[in-house]
Amino acid sequence: MARVILRDGLVAELRKVRSTDADFALIQELFENTSPESLYFRFFHAIKSVDETTIRAMIGDDERTLALMCLHEDKAIAIGNYMGTDDGVAEVAFLVRDDSQGRGIGSLLLAHLAEAAWLNGIRVLEAHILRDNYRMLQVFRASGFELTSETDGSSVRLVWALGRHEPSRVLQETRERLATSASLHPFFHPETVAVVGASRDPIALGHLLLRHLLEGEFTGAVYPVHPSARAIAGVRAYPLVSAIPETVDLAVIAVPALGVEEVVEDCLRAKVKAVMILSSGFAEAGPQGLERERMIRDKLRAAGCRLIGPNGLGLVNTSPAVRLNASFAPALPKCGRVGIASHSGALGIAILEYASRVGVGVSSFVSLGNRADVSGNDLLQYWETDAETDIILLYLEAFGNPRKFSRIARRLSRQKPMLAVKSGRSPASLFASHRIGPSLVHDDETFAALFRQAGIIRVDTLQELFDVTALLATPVVASGDRVAVVTNTAGGAVLTADMLTRDRLRLMQPVINLGFEALADSYREVLPAVLRDESVDAVVVLYTPVGPSDESAVVEALGAAIREVREEARIQGKTFAKPVVANFLFTGEYMVRYIEVDDAYRIPIYPFPESAVRALARVVEYHEYRRSPIGRVPDIEGMDGSGARDYVRQILKSHGHAILTESEMNELVRLGGFRMTAVAEHRPAKCTVRLESDLLFGPILRVFPEPSSSFGGPHVVRLLPLTDLDVEQLARVVATWFVHQQPLTMVVGKQPATDATTDYEHVSQELRDFFARLSQLTEDVPEFSGMELALGMDGSQLQWKAPVVVEVGRPSGSEGPVLE
């Protein structure tokens, strides 16, 4: 069963139709409540009723036939199915109840059926549609699939091949993004909020929650819900949500866990649009709590109502039009442009408080709790369309669907910076979290690859999270890695130079040391020239108070210097956006603060030089990522993906789950168009390539240098599929292992010998071809589940060394277009 979000934000369920009396009854009821015209369009002739024989034929009894139905409020509102033949072709058809048409259900059914058909070995889908059925024709034409059509009298035959269809994927993602954003609107923009569990006890959580809503000056209506109280905190109370005289957009539940289900049922009777459960005692408490949580989630999903929590600490929207503090944060945070999501409730509230202390304004905040329904992926899609959010901060403990997270983040990080703290990095952390499970038991290199490929700024600590945010919150653009240092002490400059090198930034010589006299005047005089220097991309200003120096005068001097340069740029029709970071050492402040230059620009002051440099380095890396081309999954010539899949499926049909023999491996190499040959076992290899199939992350590629090489260090990890940029970066790293030289980017002061450069470029080219083909093979052949081989080079020829382990098996499935 999958949760799907319809075009208008309504939540429905999509699941396989089973050969049971209950499902037959649901489908029969669907047909009985469908207009004669819709039945005519589905069956091509007038029909009064659909008998059980027809329904059984739609469901089928083998992998060549599949029927899915869409459920809302425990009723079937749509059905779609395909029926396959022996030649790898299947016919697909849909029926959507009249009052549910126009919600995108047909598009969702088509996407899920196409995914399932591909995994079951069907290569081509076709549909026969009456020419007058304009709505259904539009569903197919807007799908993004490359369709061919034939008109035969009164009907149209549409045919399309299955596989990787980027336009179709983009359209599916666009629909999902808009639908998800609409489904979360009642949480962030409610006009009415009910607080269930509100209490007169001033230390009770329900009372605090009500107080925070009132004191935050929520712009809508607040209704306390209490079984007996007439009023709480001066606000009229009601015994039930269903007794409230107007429709409730958001119900916030803070009652003991055993009483939550009854409250949820009352919310559903009242047609509440969104529910947030703050109560604990669910999945985090053990198997019984998990079962209780699932029952509540399923009831809400069946009614099309979304859920945040349980076991969370609330949400916040600081927009002046809303001013919602439905959380345990004691005060509404400063309004700003930063969205925050936290897997930890208590830590999330602490993050909000720290944001206020360091002057970072917040647009919205969500404590996700157990993520029974609304997830971090949902929030990312909401913030992607939210005009009031420019920066996104994440505190993550685990992933529910990292493949979907990666897809969303790759798209979103090109528009808005995303910063993440990922806990659970060590084995010891498993014993500190109740979320022990597959999502935590992964090596940190896999998570690092996910963040790197998605353009996410990964930081190690919460302090670093806000150090980087402080710089990003100023409209700066790091156009390169050349950094000038202006200081009044040599010691601080030496430490800063070391940090710049460690973080792969280039120190522009000479360091400007102003000494200890007339410091404010010296900074004011020197800094404008440094800022104007086109060979400088960023500036680090160091200040250590020595003797009678005046910090306030230095602050004013720095602000005046930057105002001068910004005004010059404005007169010239330009914008000065060069990053400037400062460190005021030992001045009694141990968190980031600011020099307010003007209404739009400010300089963050960090307590230590390493904090300033680290923040600058992360911003430089991010802007370099933003400037890079958008990666795309390349199309590979000379590769017979369809033939490779047929070959693997034949092996599976004969042997079941199998490890390929050397001759079978040779045939797969030929079908994949790989430019490599086998080599004797005694020949040395340069690296080992390992492909793993992970239940959460999907295919993972790991490349290890041979132990005998000089490249000890960590192995390289990439998540598949690889874009052309991923392939380029991976090939260049691994090529250094083949030509026995340090990476070219690390050679300072001289170029490598011409023959070494030639060898390096040739090896890089061969490795690019290999990794691109391997990535596409995992896409074209989902049964290709694992591999390990050693690679070497003989002259200009890439070679694989026996023995090779290649594993194939039935595909485990996909996360699907909309499945969380």
Tab-separated table of N, CA and C in Angstrom, residues 534-645:
chain	number	residue	atom	x	y	z
A	534	GLU	N	40.231	42.407	-7.815
A	534	GLU	CA	39.533	41.366	-8.561
A	534	GLU	C	40.207	40.005	-8.452
A	535	SER	N	41.427	39.954	-7.935
A	535	SER	CA	42.092	38.670	-7.731
A	535	SER	C	41.750	38.050	-6.385
A	536	VAL	N	40.889	38.714	-5.626
A	536	VAL	CA	40.463	38.233	-4.312
A	536	VAL	C	38.974	37.914	-4.377
A	537	ASP	N	38.614	36.683	-3.962
A	537	ASP	CA	37.213	36.259	-3.992
A	537	ASP	C	36.525	36.407	-2.640
A	538	ALA	N	37.284	36.412	-1.551
A	538	ALA	CA	36.716	36.528	-0.205
A	538	ALA	C	37.781	37.089	0.720
A	539	VAL	N	37.330	37.637	1.847
A	539	VAL	CA	38.253	38.281	2.787
A	539	VAL	C	37.976	37.772	4.197
A	540	VAL	N	39.070	37.434	4.906
A	540	VAL	CA	38.990	37.100	6.327
A	540	VAL	C	39.640	38.236	7.099
A	541	VAL	N	38.895	38.834	8.026
A	541	VAL	CA	39.409	39.923	8.858
A	541	VAL	C	39.616	39.375	10.273
A	542	LEU	N	40.848	39.487	10.775
A	542	LEU	CA	41.180	39.017	12.121
A	542	LEU	C	41.469	40.210	13.018
A	543	TYR	N	40.926	40.175	14.221
A	543	TYR	CA	41.177	41.252	15.176
A	543	TYR	C	41.383	40.640	16.552
A	544	THR	N	42.564	40.887	17.128
A	544	THR	CA	42.865	40.461	18.495
A	544	THR	C	43.156	41.699	19.323
A	545	PRO	N	42.345	41.979	20.336
A	545	PRO	CA	42.579	43.193	21.129
A	545	PRO	C	43.899	43.097	21.887
A	546	VAL	N	44.738	44.083	21.677
A	546	VAL	CA	46.030	44.178	22.374
A	546	VAL	C	46.172	45.604	22.874
A	547	GLY	N	46.373	45.756	24.164
A	547	GLY	CA	46.530	47.097	24.710
A	547	GLY	C	45.232	47.874	24.669
A	548	PRO	N	45.303	49.167	24.394
A	548	PRO	CA	44.124	50.028	24.518
A	548	PRO	C	43.244	50.062	23.256
A	549	SER	N	43.270	49.037	22.412
A	549	SER	CA	42.483	49.051	21.175
A	549	SER	C	40.992	49.094	21.501
A	550	ASP	N	40.234	49.742	20.651
A	550	ASP	CA	38.807	49.970	20.874
A	550	ASP	C	38.010	49.098	19.912
A	551	GLU	N	37.336	48.052	20.444
A	551	GLU	CA	36.598	47.134	19.578
A	551	GLU	C	35.486	47.849	18.819
A	552	SER	N	34.750	48.725	19.485
A	552	SER	CA	33.633	49.403	18.821
A	552	SER	C	34.120	50.261	17.667
A	553	ALA	N	35.298	50.860	17.810
A	553	ALA	CA	35.842	51.660	16.713
A	553	ALA	C	36.229	50.774	15.533
A	554	VAL	N	36.761	49.569	15.811
A	554	VAL	CA	37.110	48.634	14.744
A	554	VAL	C	35.845	48.172	14.021
A	555	VAL	N	34.787	47.890	14.787
A	555	VAL	CA	33.514	47.490	14.182
A	555	VAL	C	33.010	48.576	13.240
A	556	GLU	N	33.038	49.818	13.686
A	556	GLU	CA	32.572	50.919	12.851
A	556	GLU	C	33.442	51.082	11.610
A	557	ALA	N	34.741	50.887	11.769
A	557	ALA	CA	35.656	51.024	10.630
A	557	ALA	C	35.376	49.960	9.570
A	558	LEU	N	35.160	48.728	10.002
A	558	LEU	CA	34.877	47.653	9.046
A	558	LEU	C	33.556	47.924	8.321
A	559	GLY	N	32.524	48.342	9.074
A	559	GLY	CA	31.248	48.638	8.442
A	559	GLY	C	31.356	49.761	7.446
A	560	ALA	N	32.090	50.826	7.802
A	560	ALA	CA	32.240	51.967	6.901
A	560	ALA	C	32.998	51.579	5.632
A	561	ALA	N	34.033	50.732	5.762
A	561	ALA	CA	34.813	50.310	4.596
A	561	ALA	C	33.943	49.533	3.604
A	562	ILE	N	33.131	48.653	4.118
A	562	ILE	CA	32.290	47.855	3.214
A	562	ILE	C	31.157	48.698	2.640
A	563	ARG	N	30.608	49.621	3.424
A	563	ARG	CA	29.577	50.516	2.878
A	563	ARG	C	30.127	51.328	1.717
A	564	GLU	N	31.366	51.772	1.847
A	564	GLU	CA	31.993	52.550	0.768
A	564	GLU	C	32.056	51.746	-0.528
A	565	VAL	N	32.490	50.486	-0.431
A	565	VAL	CA	32.636	49.654	-1.628
A	565	VAL	C	31.265	49.272	-2.183
A	566	ARG	N	30.309	48.993	-1.334
A	566	ARG	CA	28.962	48.654	-1.804
A	566	ARG	C	28.316	49.844	-2.507
A	567	GLU	N	28.531	51.049	-1.989
A	567	GLU	CA	27.962	52.235	-2.627
A	567	GLU	C	28.600	52.479	-3.995
A	568	GLU	N	29.922	52.289	-4.093
A	568	GLU	CA	30.593	52.415	-5.391
A	568	GLU	C	29.984	51.447	-6.415
A	569	ALA	N	29.792	50.197	-5.991
A	569	ALA	CA	29.221	49.192	-6.889
A	569	ALA	C	27.805	49.587	-7.312
A	570	ARG	N	27.026	50.123	-6.372
A	570	ARG	CA	25.643	50.509	-6.702
A	570	ARG	C	25.626	51.617	-7.749
A	571	ILE	N	26.501	52.604	-7.604
A	571	ILE	CA	26.581	53.710	-8.573
A	571	ILE	C	26.941	53.191	-9.958
A	572	GLN	N	27.762	52.146	-9.993
A	572	GLN	CA	28.176	51.540	-11.267
A	572	GLN	C	27.154	50.541	-11.811
A	573	GLY	N	26.025	50.423	-11.139
A	573	GLY	CA	25.002	49.482	-11.574
A	573	GLY	C	25.324	48.036	-11.247
A	574	LYS	N	26.182	47.818	-10.259
A	574	LYS	CA	26.582	46.473	-9.866
A	574	LYS	C	26.153	46.199	-8.430
A	575	THR	N	26.378	44.981	-7.981
A	575	THR	CA	26.090	44.596	-6.598
A	575	THR	C	27.335	43.983	-5.986
A	576	PHE	N	27.772	44.526	-4.870
A	576	PHE	CA	28.912	43.941	-4.168
A	576	PHE	C	28.415	42.796	-3.305
A	577	ALA	N	28.885	41.583	-3.603
A	577	ALA	CA	28.423	40.408	-2.864
A	577	ALA	C	29.586	39.519	-2.428
A	578	LYS	N	30.776	40.087	-2.340
A	578	LYS	CA	31.956	39.308	-1.958
A	578	LYS	C	31.852	38.924	-0.476
A	579	PRO	N	32.092	37.643	-0.131
A	579	PRO	CA	32.004	37.244	1.288
A	579	PRO	C	33.108	37.872	2.132
A	580	VAL	N	32.715	38.385	3.283
A	580	VAL	CA	33.668	38.887	4.282
A	580	VAL	C	33.301	38.249	5.612
A	581	VAL	N	34.263	37.569	6.227
A	581	VAL	CA	34.047	37.000	7.551
A	581	VAL	C	35.087	37.572	8.496
A	582	ALA	N	34.701	37.691	9.764
A	582	ALA	CA	35.605	38.289	10.745
A	582	ALA	C	35.753	37.382	11.946
A	583	ASN	N	36.889	37.516	12.607
A	583	ASN	CA	37.126	36.853	13.886
A	583	ASN	C	37.655	37.889	14.860
A	584	PHE	N	36.895	38.103	15.955
A	584	PHE	CA	37.354	38.948	17.049
A	584	PHE	C	37.711	38.002	18.181
A	585	LEU	N	38.993	37.778	18.386
A	585	LEU	CA	39.444	36.748	19.312
A	585	LEU	C	39.432	37.269	20.749
A	586	PHE	N	38.930	36.419	21.646
A	586	PHE	CA	38.947	36.694	23.078
A	586	PHE	C	38.262	38.017	23.425
A	587	THR	N	37.067	38.208	22.875
A	587	THR	CA	36.325	39.436	23.195
A	587	THR	C	35.113	39.133	24.069
A	588	GLY	N	35.078	37.939	24.661
A	588	GLY	CA	34.012	37.606	25.592
A	588	GLY	C	32.772	37.013	24.961
A	589	GLU	N	32.724	36.896	23.622
A	589	GLU	CA	31.571	36.319	22.942
A	589	GLU	C	31.972	34.970	22.343
A	590	TYR	N	31.170	33.950	22.576
A	590	TYR	CA	31.515	32.618	22.092
A	590	TYR	C	30.457	32.054	21.139
A	591	MET	N	29.732	32.950	20.500
A	591	MET	CA	28.848	32.546	19.418
A	591	MET	C	28.882	33.644	18.358
A	592	VAL	N	28.403	33.308	17.177
A	592	VAL	CA	28.485	34.245	16.071
A	592	VAL	C	27.627	35.481	16.355
A	593	ARG	N	28.149	36.655	15.988
A	593	ARG	CA	27.394	37.911	16.039
A	593	ARG	C	27.688	38.673	14.748
A	594	TYR	N	27.243	39.912	14.628
A	594	TYR	CA	27.288	40.556	13.313
A	594	TYR	C	27.701	42.019	13.408
A	595	ILE	N	28.287	42.495	12.299
A	595	ILE	CA	28.446	43.920	12.037
A	595	ILE	C	27.395	44.280	10.998
A	596	GLU	N	26.441	45.104	11.364
A	596	GLU	CA	25.362	45.482	10.451
A	596	GLU	C	25.890	46.577	9.527
A	597	VAL	N	26.125	46.229	8.264
A	597	VAL	CA	26.656	47.182	7.297
A	597	VAL	C	25.544	48.066	6.749
A	598	ASP	N	24.472	47.466	6.282
A	598	ASP	CA	23.282	48.184	5.824
A	598	ASP	C	22.105	47.239	5.965
A	599	ASP	N	20.983	47.590	5.380
A	599	ASP	CA	19.781	46.783	5.557
A	599	ASP	C	19.916	45.386	4.962
A	600	ALA	N	20.792	45.217	3.948
A	600	ALA	CA	20.879	43.934	3.248
A	600	ALA	C	22.153	43.157	3.546
A	601	TYR	N	23.180	43.812	4.056
A	601	TYR	CA	24.487	43.158	4.167
A	601	TYR	C	25.004	43.274	5.594
A	602	ARG	N	25.530	42.164	6.094
A	602	ARG	CA	26.160	42.192	7.397
A	602	ARG	C	27.338	41.226	7.416
A	603	ILE	N	28.284	41.495	8.303
A	603	ILE	CA	29.492	40.677	8.415
A	603	ILE	C	29.363	39.801	9.655
A	604	PRO	N	29.400	38.476	9.505
A	604	PRO	CA	29.401	37.632	10.704
A	604	PRO	C	30.757	37.682	11.406
A	605	ILE	N	30.712	37.811	12.715
A	605	ILE	CA	31.926	37.789	13.541
A	605	ILE	C	31.934	36.465	14.298
A	606	TYR	N	32.988	35.672	14.107
A	606	TYR	CA	33.078	34.349	14.733
A	606	TYR	C	34.033	34.412	15.918
A	607	PRO	N	33.836	33.557	16.921
A	607	PRO	CA	34.675	33.622	18.127
A	607	PRO	C	36.093	33.113	17.911
A	608	PHE	N	36.301	32.262	16.865
A	608	PHE	CA	37.627	31.716	16.621
A	608	PHE	C	37.923	31.734	15.119
A	609	PRO	N	39.192	31.838	14.726
A	609	PRO	CA	39.532	31.861	13.295
A	609	PRO	C	39.063	30.617	12.560
A	610	GLU	N	39.190	29.441	13.206
A	610	GLU	CA	38.800	28.216	12.513
A	610	GLU	C	37.305	28.191	12.215
A	611	SER	N	36.475	28.786	13.082
A	611	SER	CA	35.034	28.859	12.820
A	611	SER	C	34.757	29.710	11.592
A	612	ALA	N	35.454	30.831	11.480
A	612	ALA	CA	35.260	31.723	10.338
A	612	ALA	C	35.677	31.048	9.040
A	613	VAL	N	36.839	30.390	9.047
A	613	VAL	CA	37.347	29.752	7.835
A	613	VAL	C	36.467	28.575	7.433
A	614	ARG	N	36.046	27.793	8.413
A	614	ARG	CA	35.216	26.625	8.102
A	614	ARG	C	33.889	27.060	7.464
A	615	ALA	N	33.271	28.092	8.002
A	615	ALA	CA	32.024	28.592	7.430
A	615	ALA	C	32.252	29.110	6.014
A	616	LEU	N	33.332	29.855	5.818
A	616	LEU	CA	33.637	30.375	4.492
A	616	LEU	C	33.877	29.238	3.509
A	617	ALA	N	34.589	28.203	3.922
A	617	ALA	CA	34.890	27.077	3.033
A	617	ALA	C	33.620	26.367	2.589
A	618	ARG	N	32.671	26.171	3.522
A	618	ARG	CA	31.425	25.498	3.142
A	618	ARG	C	30.632	26.331	2.141
A	619	VAL	N	30.644	27.650	2.307
A	619	VAL	CA	29.912	28.515	1.386
A	619	VAL	C	30.590	28.537	0.019
A	620	VAL	N	31.920	28.550	-0.008
A	620	VAL	CA	32.650	28.503	-1.282
A	620	VAL	C	32.328	27.209	-2.021
A	621	GLU	N	32.353	26.088	-1.299
A	621	GLU	CA	32.032	24.797	-1.921
A	621	GLU	C	30.622	24.792	-2.483
A	622	TYR	N	29.681	25.358	-1.727
A	622	TYR	CA	28.294	25.358	-2.189
A	622	TYR	C	28.124	26.199	-3.452
A	623	HIS	N	28.730	27.382	-3.467
A	623	HIS	CA	28.583	28.227	-4.655
A	623	HIS	C	29.315	27.632	-5.857
A	624	GLU	N	30.383	26.889	-5.612
A	624	GLU	CA	31.028	26.168	-6.708
A	624	GLU	C	30.075	25.110	-7.269
A	625	TYR	N	29.365	24.438	-6.387
A	625	TYR	CA	28.367	23.462	-6.827
A	625	TYR	C	27.266	24.148	-7.625
A	626	ARG	N	26.813	25.308	-7.163
A	626	ARG	CA	25.748	26.028	-7.868
A	626	ARG	C	26.198	26.457	-9.265
A	627	ARG	N	27.489	26.782	-9.414
A	627	ARG	CA	27.986	27.208	-10.729
A	627	ARG	C	28.189	26.038	-11.685
A	628	SER	N	28.338	24.842	-11.161
A	628	SER	CA	28.590	23.685	-12.012
A	628	SER	C	27.343	23.353	-12.820
A	629	PRO	N	27.510	22.738	-13.997
A	629	PRO	CA	26.336	22.356	-14.798
A	629	PRO	C	25.465	21.372	-14.033
A	630	ILE	N	24.191	21.370	-14.358
A	630	ILE	CA	23.274	20.408	-13.752
A	630	ILE	C	23.539	19.048	-14.373
A	631	GLY	N	23.881	18.090	-13.546
A	631	GLY	CA	24.194	16.762	-14.063
A	631	GLY	C	22.965	16.073	-14.637
A	632	ARG	N	23.175	15.271	-15.637
A	632	ARG	CA	22.096	14.471	-16.218
A	632	ARG	C	22.606	13.056	-16.421
A	633	VAL	N	21.711	12.118	-16.379
A	633	VAL	CA	22.082	10.727	-16.619
A	633	VAL	C	22.350	10.577	-18.116
A	634	PRO	N	23.585	10.244	-18.506
A	634	PRO	CA	23.938	10.251	-19.939
A	634	PRO	C	23.320	9.077	-20.686
A	635	ASP	N	23.085	9.296	-21.973
A	635	ASP	CA	22.680	8.215	-22.873
A	635	ASP	C	23.944	7.599	-23.459
A	636	ILE	N	24.066	6.288	-23.351
A	636	ILE	CA	25.280	5.586	-23.743
A	636	ILE	C	25.054	4.895	-25.087
A	637	GLU	N	25.923	5.165	-26.037
A	637	GLU	CA	25.835	4.515	-27.340
A	637	GLU	C	26.458	3.124	-27.286
A	638	GLY	N	25.958	2.249	-28.158
A	638	GLY	CA	26.540	0.918	-28.270
A	638	GLY	C	26.222	0.015	-27.101
A	639	MET	N	25.107	0.272	-26.440
A	639	MET	CA	24.736	-0.540	-25.280
A	639	MET	C	23.354	-1.133	-25.526
A	640	ASP	N	23.256	-2.432	-25.458
A	640	ASP	CA	21.996	-3.124	-25.687
A	640	ASP	C	21.368	-3.455	-24.334
A	641	GLY	N	20.766	-2.442	-23.701
A	641	GLY	CA	20.178	-2.646	-22.385
A	641	GLY	C	19.041	-3.640	-22.401
A	642	SER	N	18.206	-3.575	-23.444
A	642	SER	CA	17.090	-4.502	-23.547
A	642	SER	C	17.588	-5.933	-23.709
A	643	GLY	N	18.618	-6.101	-24.549
A	643	GLY	CA	19.185	-7.433	-24.736
A	643	GLY	C	19.826	-7.961	-23.465
A	644	ALA	N	20.496	-7.080	-22.717
A	644	ALA	CA	21.127	-7.489	-21.466
A	644	ALA	C	20.078	-7.950	-20.457
A	645	ARG	N	18.953	-7.247	-20.417
A	645	ARG	CA	17.928	-7.645	-19.464
A	645	ARG	C	17.297	-8.980	-19.871
